[in-house]
Amino acid sequence: MANDDFSGASLPSPGTDASRRRVVYFYEPTIGDYYYGQGHPMKPHRIRMTHNLIVHYNLHHRMEIINPFPAGPADIGKFHSADYVDFLESVTPESLHDHEHARHLKKFNVGEDCPVFDGMFSFCQASAGGSIGAAVKLNLRDADIAINWAGGLHHAKKSEASGFCYVNDIRVLYIDIDIHHGDGVEEAFYTTDRVMTVSFHKYGDFFPGTGHIKDVGHGQGKNYSLNVPLNDGIDDDSFRELFRPVIRKVMDAYQPEAVVLQCGADSLAGDRLGCFNLSVKGHADCLRFLRSFNVPLMVLGGGGYTMRNVARCWCYETAVAVGVEPDNKLPFNEYFEYFGPDYTLHVRPTPVENHNSPADLEKIRNLLLEQISRLTHTPSVQFQTAPPVTRVPEQPEQGMDIRPKPRIWTGASEDCESDAEA
């Protein structure tokens, strides 16, 4: 579509980042119909709200739109155990309490944060299918950036659901800016150097309680897991001062053939479950920075529990991906009343204290840069498709942020002992 058909201006990015990227966007039209249950904070309907904004900003004219092919049980089983996949495929709200399924609920950690809901496996298939399709497009060099906002559910383990996540859909250089630690993805690749994981997250008395700065990987994977523990109230400037130098050095040392960015929007200011203070532009700066490397990039969703702000954020990040700057004034759309009273695209930071001192951030940055310098080599691995992701139901979030207290990062040297060293 010609530029004069679009109201936004090109992003004022200097250098190679100013060039246009071939973007594919995966969207399953029924994704917003799935419902986790009354009171559950995970709401798939936010994907539909995001899509609605994308369309009304005319961003869809700048991308190839693909309805993802559902991931089959065999696709999901490439990462997850066969008995877990069989359970997800067969269990329903009606069969939940029969003897065969009831005995597996605890084993697979299904029930509270991750309830059984109508169409659960179909949701998983659509979510995972979008991520697999995105990987295929990038692998075939049919796209520079592939977006699946229904993906990025990063807590699921090989044989259990966790943190609203049923199946795990991610591989390669994986960067996670969700407020919760990307524990499922890290665990999947903790002992290998074929995939490097980098997670920026709230650390302390907070779900899932993992992601200490000295959790660096094991065996062949030592130093290929990077954890960035943060405290409440981190703002755009503080986040950028960590993200850019750390990721720049990772890109230089690891030289990935493809990058996966998990854009969990619960790190935004004012999120229902979050405690960070990022603006939409501050959150999107991570995507803008990675886009500048011109490396195949998969962009996924994740957390985000204030729906109107999730839609704002992912719509704006879609605009960043295609290289335009949308108007802050929202176009009229089916959800217009939800965006009041300002009816604007951007979320303002809130007047809260930033508990991340410059001294602590500098200490974290130096520790991470030192860890990156220990990488022994750059593995030569062809980009592969990722294990699938599943749909998350909706039910009270109790228990998501109420967990046994883990270590709390204070910046002190005694906090730097790993579990293995303790």
Coordinates of C-alpha atoms in Angstrom, one line a residue:
M1 CA 0.0 0.0 0.0
A2 CA 1.3 3.4 -0.8
N3 CA 2.5 5.7 2.0
D4 CA -0.1 8.3 1.3
D5 CA -2.7 5.8 2.3
F6 CA -1.4 5.8 5.8
S7 CA -1.8 8.6 8.2
G8 CA 1.3 7.9 10.3
A9 CA 4.8 9.1 9.6
S10 CA 7.8 6.9 9.2
L11 CA 9.7 6.4 12.4
P12 CA 12.6 8.9 12.6
S13 CA 15.2 6.2 13.0
P14 CA 18.7 6.9 11.6
G15 CA 20.9 4.4 9.9
T16 CA 19.8 0.9 8.9
D17 CA 16.8 0.9 11.2
A18 CA 15.1 3.5 9.0
S19 CA 14.7 0.9 6.3
R20 CA 11.3 -0.9 5.9
R21 CA 11.0 -4.4 7.2
R22 CA 8.9 -7.3 5.8
V23 CA 6.5 -8.0 8.6
V24 CA 4.1 -10.9 9.0
Y25 CA 1.4 -10.8 11.6
F26 CA -0.3 -14.0 12.9
Y27 CA -3.9 -13.5 14.2
E28 CA -6.6 -16.2 14.9
P29 CA -10.0 -14.4 14.7
T30 CA -11.5 -16.6 17.4
I31 CA -8.7 -16.1 19.9
G32 CA -10.7 -13.5 21.9
D33 CA -13.6 -15.9 22.4
Y34 CA -11.6 -18.1 24.9
Y35 CA -12.4 -17.4 28.6
Y36 CA -10.4 -18.6 31.5
G37 CA -13.2 -18.1 34.0
Q38 CA -14.8 -15.4 36.1
G39 CA -12.3 -13.2 37.9
H40 CA -9.2 -14.6 36.2
P41 CA -6.8 -11.8 35.2
M42 CA -5.6 -13.5 32.0
K43 CA -8.0 -12.4 29.3
P44 CA -7.5 -13.6 25.7
H45 CA -9.9 -10.9 24.6
R46 CA -7.0 -8.4 24.9
I47 CA -5.7 -10.0 21.7
R48 CA -8.9 -9.0 19.9
M49 CA -8.7 -5.5 21.3
T50 CA -5.1 -5.2 20.1
H51 CA -6.1 -6.4 16.6
N52 CA -9.0 -3.9 16.5
L53 CA -6.6 -1.0 17.2
I54 CA -4.1 -2.3 14.6
V55 CA -6.9 -2.3 12.0
H56 CA -8.2 1.1 12.8
Y57 CA -4.7 2.6 12.7
N58 CA -4.4 0.9 9.2
L59 CA -1.3 -1.0 10.3
H60 CA -2.7 -4.2 8.7
H61 CA -2.0 -2.7 5.3
R62 CA 1.7 -2.7 6.0
M63 CA 1.9 -6.4 7.0
E64 CA 1.1 -9.8 5.7
I65 CA -1.7 -11.1 7.9
I66 CA -1.8 -14.9 8.4
N67 CA -4.4 -17.0 10.2
P68 CA -2.1 -19.5 12.0
F69 CA -2.5 -23.2 11.3
P70 CA -3.3 -25.0 14.5
A71 CA -0.3 -26.8 16.1
G72 CA -1.0 -30.5 16.2
P73 CA -0.3 -32.7 19.2
A74 CA 2.9 -33.9 17.6
D75 CA 4.1 -30.3 17.2
I76 CA 3.4 -29.6 20.9
G77 CA 4.9 -32.9 21.8
K78 CA 8.3 -31.9 20.4
F79 CA 8.9 -30.1 23.7
H80 CA 6.2 -31.3 26.1
S81 CA 5.8 -34.8 27.4
A82 CA 3.3 -37.1 25.6
D83 CA 1.2 -37.8 28.7
Y84 CA 0.9 -34.0 29.4
V85 CA -0.2 -33.3 25.8
D86 CA -2.7 -36.2 25.9
F87 CA -4.1 -34.8 29.1
L88 CA -4.5 -31.2 27.7
E89 CA -6.1 -32.6 24.5
S90 CA -8.6 -34.8 26.3
V91 CA -9.6 -32.9 29.5
T92 CA -12.7 -30.7 29.5
P93 CA -14.7 -28.9 32.2
E94 CA -17.2 -31.7 32.1
S95 CA -14.6 -34.5 32.4
L96 CA -12.4 -32.7 34.9
H97 CA -13.5 -34.7 37.9
D98 CA -13.7 -38.2 36.4
H99 CA -11.2 -40.6 37.9
E100 CA -8.9 -40.6 34.9
H101 CA -8.5 -36.8 34.7
A102 CA -8.8 -35.9 38.3
R103 CA -5.7 -38.0 39.3
H104 CA -3.6 -36.0 36.8
L105 CA -4.6 -32.4 37.9
K106 CA -2.0 -32.1 40.6
K107 CA 0.6 -33.9 38.5
F108 CA 0.3 -31.4 35.7
N109 CA -0.4 -28.4 37.9
V110 CA -3.8 -27.7 36.3
G111 CA -6.6 -26.2 38.2
E112 CA -6.0 -22.9 39.9
D113 CA -3.8 -20.4 38.0
C114 CA -4.2 -22.7 35.0
P115 CA -7.8 -23.9 35.0
V116 CA -9.5 -26.2 32.5
F117 CA -11.8 -24.2 30.3
D118 CA -13.9 -24.7 27.2
G119 CA -11.7 -25.0 24.1
M120 CA -8.5 -25.0 26.1
F121 CA -6.5 -27.2 23.8
S122 CA -7.8 -25.4 20.7
F123 CA -6.5 -22.2 22.3
C124 CA -3.1 -23.9 22.9
Q125 CA -3.1 -25.0 19.2
A126 CA -3.8 -21.5 17.9
S127 CA -1.3 -19.8 20.2
A128 CA 1.5 -22.3 19.5
G129 CA 0.6 -22.5 15.8
G130 CA 1.2 -18.8 15.5
S131 CA 4.6 -19.0 17.0
I132 CA 5.6 -22.1 14.9
G133 CA 4.3 -20.3 11.8
A134 CA 6.3 -17.2 12.7
A135 CA 9.5 -19.4 13.1
V136 CA 8.8 -21.0 9.7
K137 CA 8.4 -17.6 8.0
L138 CA 11.7 -16.4 9.5
N139 CA 13.5 -19.6 8.7
L140 CA 12.4 -19.4 5.1
R141 CA 13.5 -15.8 4.9
D142 CA 10.0 -14.8 3.9
A143 CA 9.9 -12.1 6.6
D144 CA 12.2 -9.9 8.7
I145 CA 9.8 -9.6 11.6
A146 CA 7.1 -12.1 12.6
I147 CA 4.5 -11.1 15.2
N148 CA 2.3 -13.4 17.3
W149 CA 0.6 -11.5 20.2
A150 CA -1.1 -14.7 21.3
G151 CA 2.3 -16.3 21.9
G152 CA 4.9 -15.8 24.6
L153 CA 3.4 -17.8 27.4
H154 CA 6.7 -18.4 29.1
H155 CA 6.0 -20.3 32.3
A156 CA 4.9 -23.7 31.0
K157 CA 7.2 -26.6 31.7
K158 CA 7.8 -29.9 29.9
S159 CA 5.1 -31.7 31.9
E160 CA 3.1 -29.0 33.7
A161 CA 1.2 -25.8 33.3
S162 CA 2.4 -22.7 35.2
G163 CA 1.5 -19.1 35.6
F164 CA -1.5 -19.2 33.2
C165 CA 0.7 -21.0 30.6
Y166 CA 0.0 -24.5 29.4
V167 CA 2.6 -25.0 26.6
N168 CA 5.9 -23.3 25.8
D169 CA 6.5 -21.9 22.4
I170 CA 9.9 -20.2 22.3
R171 CA 13.5 -20.9 21.0
V172 CA 16.9 -19.2 20.0
L173 CA 18.2 -15.9 21.5
Y174 CA 15.2 -15.3 23.7
I175 CA 14.7 -11.9 25.4
D176 CA 11.9 -11.5 27.9
I177 CA 10.6 -8.1 29.2
D178 CA 7.5 -9.5 31.0
I179 CA 7.5 -8.4 34.7
H180 CA 7.6 -12.1 35.6
H181 CA 10.7 -14.2 35.2
G182 CA 10.7 -16.4 32.0
D183 CA 11.2 -19.5 34.0
G184 CA 9.8 -22.1 31.6
V185 CA 11.9 -21.0 28.7
E186 CA 15.0 -20.7 30.8
E187 CA 14.5 -24.2 32.2
A188 CA 14.0 -25.7 28.7
F189 CA 17.5 -24.4 27.7
Y190 CA 19.3 -24.2 31.0
T191 CA 21.9 -26.9 30.1
T192 CA 22.6 -26.0 26.4
D193 CA 24.5 -23.2 24.6
R194 CA 22.3 -23.6 21.6
V195 CA 19.8 -21.1 23.0
M196 CA 20.6 -18.0 25.1
T197 CA 17.9 -16.6 27.4
V198 CA 17.8 -13.1 28.8
S199 CA 15.1 -12.1 31.3
F200 CA 14.4 -8.7 32.7
H201 CA 12.0 -9.2 35.6
K202 CA 10.8 -8.2 39.1
Y203 CA 12.7 -10.4 41.6
G204 CA 11.9 -11.1 45.2
D205 CA 8.6 -12.0 46.8
F206 CA 7.0 -12.3 43.5
F207 CA 5.9 -15.1 41.1
P208 CA 7.6 -17.4 40.1
G209 CA 10.3 -16.6 42.6
T210 CA 13.2 -17.6 40.2
G211 CA 15.6 -15.6 38.1
H212 CA 18.5 -14.7 40.5
I213 CA 21.3 -12.9 38.9
K214 CA 23.7 -15.8 39.6
D215 CA 21.4 -18.4 38.0
V216 CA 23.5 -18.5 34.8
G217 CA 22.9 -22.0 33.3
H218 CA 24.6 -25.3 33.9
G219 CA 27.0 -27.6 32.1
Q220 CA 27.3 -26.7 28.5
G221 CA 24.7 -24.0 29.1
K222 CA 26.7 -22.1 31.8
N223 CA 26.6 -18.3 31.2
Y224 CA 23.9 -18.8 28.5
S225 CA 21.1 -17.9 30.9
L226 CA 21.1 -14.2 31.8
N227 CA 18.9 -12.9 34.6
V228 CA 18.3 -9.2 35.3
P229 CA 16.6 -8.9 38.7
L230 CA 14.7 -5.6 39.2
N231 CA 12.8 -3.9 42.0
D232 CA 9.5 -2.0 42.0
G233 CA 9.0 1.2 40.1
I234 CA 11.7 0.9 37.4
D235 CA 11.1 3.7 34.8
D236 CA 11.9 4.2 31.2
D237 CA 15.4 5.7 31.7
S238 CA 16.6 3.1 34.2
F239 CA 15.3 0.2 32.1
R240 CA 16.9 1.6 29.0
E241 CA 20.3 2.1 30.8
L242 CA 20.3 -1.6 31.5
F243 CA 18.6 -3.1 28.4
R244 CA 20.7 -1.4 25.7
P245 CA 24.2 -2.1 26.9
V246 CA 23.4 -5.6 28.0
I247 CA 21.6 -6.6 24.8
R248 CA 24.2 -4.8 22.6
K249 CA 27.0 -7.0 24.2
V250 CA 24.8 -10.1 24.0
M251 CA 24.3 -9.5 20.3
D252 CA 28.0 -8.9 19.7
A253 CA 29.1 -12.0 21.7
Y254 CA 26.4 -14.5 20.8
Q255 CA 25.8 -13.3 17.2
P256 CA 22.3 -14.9 17.0
E257 CA 20.8 -15.8 13.6
A258 CA 17.4 -15.0 15.0
V259 CA 16.0 -13.3 18.1
V260 CA 12.7 -13.9 20.0
L261 CA 11.4 -10.9 22.0
Q262 CA 8.7 -11.7 24.5
C263 CA 6.8 -8.4 25.1
G264 CA 4.8 -9.1 28.2
A265 CA 2.9 -5.9 28.9
D266 CA 2.6 -6.4 32.6
S267 CA 5.8 -4.4 33.0
L268 CA 3.8 -1.3 32.0
A269 CA 2.9 1.4 34.5
G270 CA -0.5 0.7 36.2
D271 CA -0.7 -3.0 35.3
R272 CA -3.2 -4.9 37.5
L273 CA -0.5 -7.4 38.6
G274 CA 2.6 -5.4 37.9
C275 CA 4.8 -3.0 39.9
F276 CA 7.0 -1.5 37.2
N277 CA 6.6 2.0 35.8
L278 CA 7.3 1.8 32.0
S279 CA 5.5 3.9 29.5
V280 CA 4.3 2.4 26.2
K281 CA 7.2 4.1 24.4
G282 CA 9.7 2.9 27.1
H283 CA 8.5 -0.7 26.7
A284 CA 8.6 -0.4 22.9
D285 CA 12.1 1.0 23.0
C286 CA 13.3 -2.6 23.5
L287 CA 11.7 -3.6 20.2
R288 CA 13.0 -0.5 18.4
F289 CA 16.5 -1.3 19.6
L290 CA 16.4 -4.9 18.5
R291 CA 14.9 -3.9 15.1
S292 CA 18.0 -1.8 14.5
F293 CA 20.2 -5.0 14.3
N294 CA 18.3 -6.2 11.3
V295 CA 18.4 -9.8 12.5
P296 CA 15.3 -12.0 12.0
L297 CA 13.0 -11.1 14.8
M298 CA 10.0 -12.9 16.3
V299 CA 7.8 -10.7 18.5
L300 CA 5.5 -12.4 21.0
G301 CA 3.0 -11.4 23.6
G302 CA 2.9 -12.7 27.2
G303 CA 1.5 -11.2 30.4
G304 CA -0.5 -8.0 30.7
Y305 CA -3.6 -7.7 32.8
T306 CA -4.9 -4.2 32.3
M307 CA -6.5 -5.0 28.9
R308 CA -6.8 -1.5 27.5
N309 CA -3.1 -0.8 28.2
V310 CA -2.1 -4.2 26.7
A311 CA -3.9 -3.3 23.5
R312 CA -2.3 0.1 23.4
C313 CA 1.2 -1.3 23.9
W314 CA 1.0 -4.1 21.4
C315 CA -0.6 -1.9 18.8
Y316 CA 2.2 0.7 19.2
E317 CA 4.8 -2.1 19.1
T318 CA 3.2 -3.3 15.9
A319 CA 3.7 0.2 14.5
V320 CA 7.3 0.2 15.5
A321 CA 7.8 -3.2 13.8
V322 CA 6.4 -1.8 10.5
G323 CA 8.2 1.5 10.8
V324 CA 5.6 4.1 11.4
E325 CA 4.7 6.5 14.2
P326 CA 0.9 6.4 14.9
D327 CA -1.0 9.4 16.1
N328 CA -1.5 9.5 19.9
K329 CA -5.1 10.3 19.4
L330 CA -7.0 7.0 19.1
P331 CA -9.1 6.4 16.1
F332 CA -12.7 5.5 16.8
N333 CA -13.0 1.7 17.2
E334 CA -15.3 -0.9 18.7
Y335 CA -13.7 -0.6 22.1
F336 CA -13.3 3.2 22.1
E337 CA -15.1 3.8 25.4
Y338 CA -12.6 1.5 27.2
F339 CA -9.8 3.9 26.5
G340 CA -11.3 6.9 28.3
P341 CA -11.0 9.5 29.7
D342 CA -8.0 10.4 27.5
Y343 CA -8.7 8.3 24.5
T344 CA -5.0 8.3 23.7
L345 CA -2.5 5.5 22.6
H346 CA 0.1 6.2 25.2
V347 CA 0.2 5.2 28.9
R348 CA 1.6 7.8 31.3
P349 CA 4.0 6.6 34.0
T350 CA 2.6 6.9 37.5
P351 CA 4.1 9.0 40.4
V352 CA 5.7 6.0 42.3
E353 CA 9.1 5.7 43.7
N354 CA 11.8 3.9 41.7
H355 CA 13.4 1.4 44.1
N356 CA 16.2 0.7 41.6
S357 CA 19.0 3.0 42.7
P358 CA 21.7 4.1 40.1
A359 CA 24.3 2.3 42.2
D360 CA 22.3 -1.0 42.2
L361 CA 21.7 -0.8 38.5
E362 CA 25.4 -0.2 37.8
K363 CA 26.3 -3.2 39.9
I364 CA 23.8 -5.4 38.0
R365 CA 25.0 -4.1 34.7
N366 CA 28.6 -4.8 35.5
L367 CA 27.9 -8.3 36.7
L368 CA 25.9 -9.1 33.6
L369 CA 28.6 -7.7 31.2
E370 CA 31.2 -9.7 33.0
Q371 CA 29.1 -12.9 32.6
I372 CA 28.6 -12.2 28.9
S373 CA 32.4 -11.8 28.5
R374 CA 32.7 -15.4 29.7
L375 CA 30.9 -16.9 26.7
T376 CA 33.4 -19.2 25.2
H377 CA 32.1 -19.4 21.6
T378 CA 29.2 -18.6 19.4
P379 CA 27.3 -21.9 18.7
S380 CA 26.4 -22.4 15.0
V381 CA 22.8 -23.5 15.1
Q382 CA 20.1 -23.2 12.4
F383 CA 17.0 -21.4 13.5
Q384 CA 14.3 -24.0 14.4
T385 CA 10.6 -23.9 15.2
A386 CA 9.7 -23.5 18.8
P387 CA 7.6 -25.7 21.0
P388 CA 3.9 -24.5 21.1
V389 CA 2.2 -22.2 23.5
T390 CA -1.2 -22.7 25.0
R391 CA -4.2 -20.6 25.9
V392 CA -4.6 -19.3 29.3
P393 CA -8.0 -19.3 31.1
E394 CA -9.3 -16.6 33.4
Q395 CA -9.8 -17.0 37.1
P396 CA -8.7 -15.1 40.2
E397 CA -5.0 -14.3 40.2
Q398 CA -4.6 -15.4 43.8
G399 CA -1.5 -17.4 44.1
M400 CA 0.2 -15.8 41.1
D401 CA 2.1 -13.4 43.2
I402 CA 1.7 -15.2 46.5
R403 CA 4.5 -17.7 46.7
P404 CA 7.2 -18.8 49.2
K405 CA 9.6 -15.9 49.6
P406 CA 12.7 -16.4 47.5
R407 CA 15.9 -14.4 47.8
I408 CA 15.4 -10.7 47.3
W409 CA 18.1 -8.9 45.2
T410 CA 19.4 -5.9 47.2
G411 CA 22.6 -5.3 45.3
A412 CA 24.7 -6.8 48.1
S413 CA 27.5 -9.2 47.2
E414 CA 26.2 -11.8 49.5
D415 CA 23.1 -12.0 47.4
C416 CA 25.2 -13.3 44.5
E417 CA 25.5 -16.9 45.6
S418 CA 23.6 -19.3 43.4
D419 CA 21.6 -22.2 44.9
A420 CA 24.4 -24.5 43.9
E421 CA 26.9 -22.4 45.8
A422 CA 24.7 -21.8 48.9

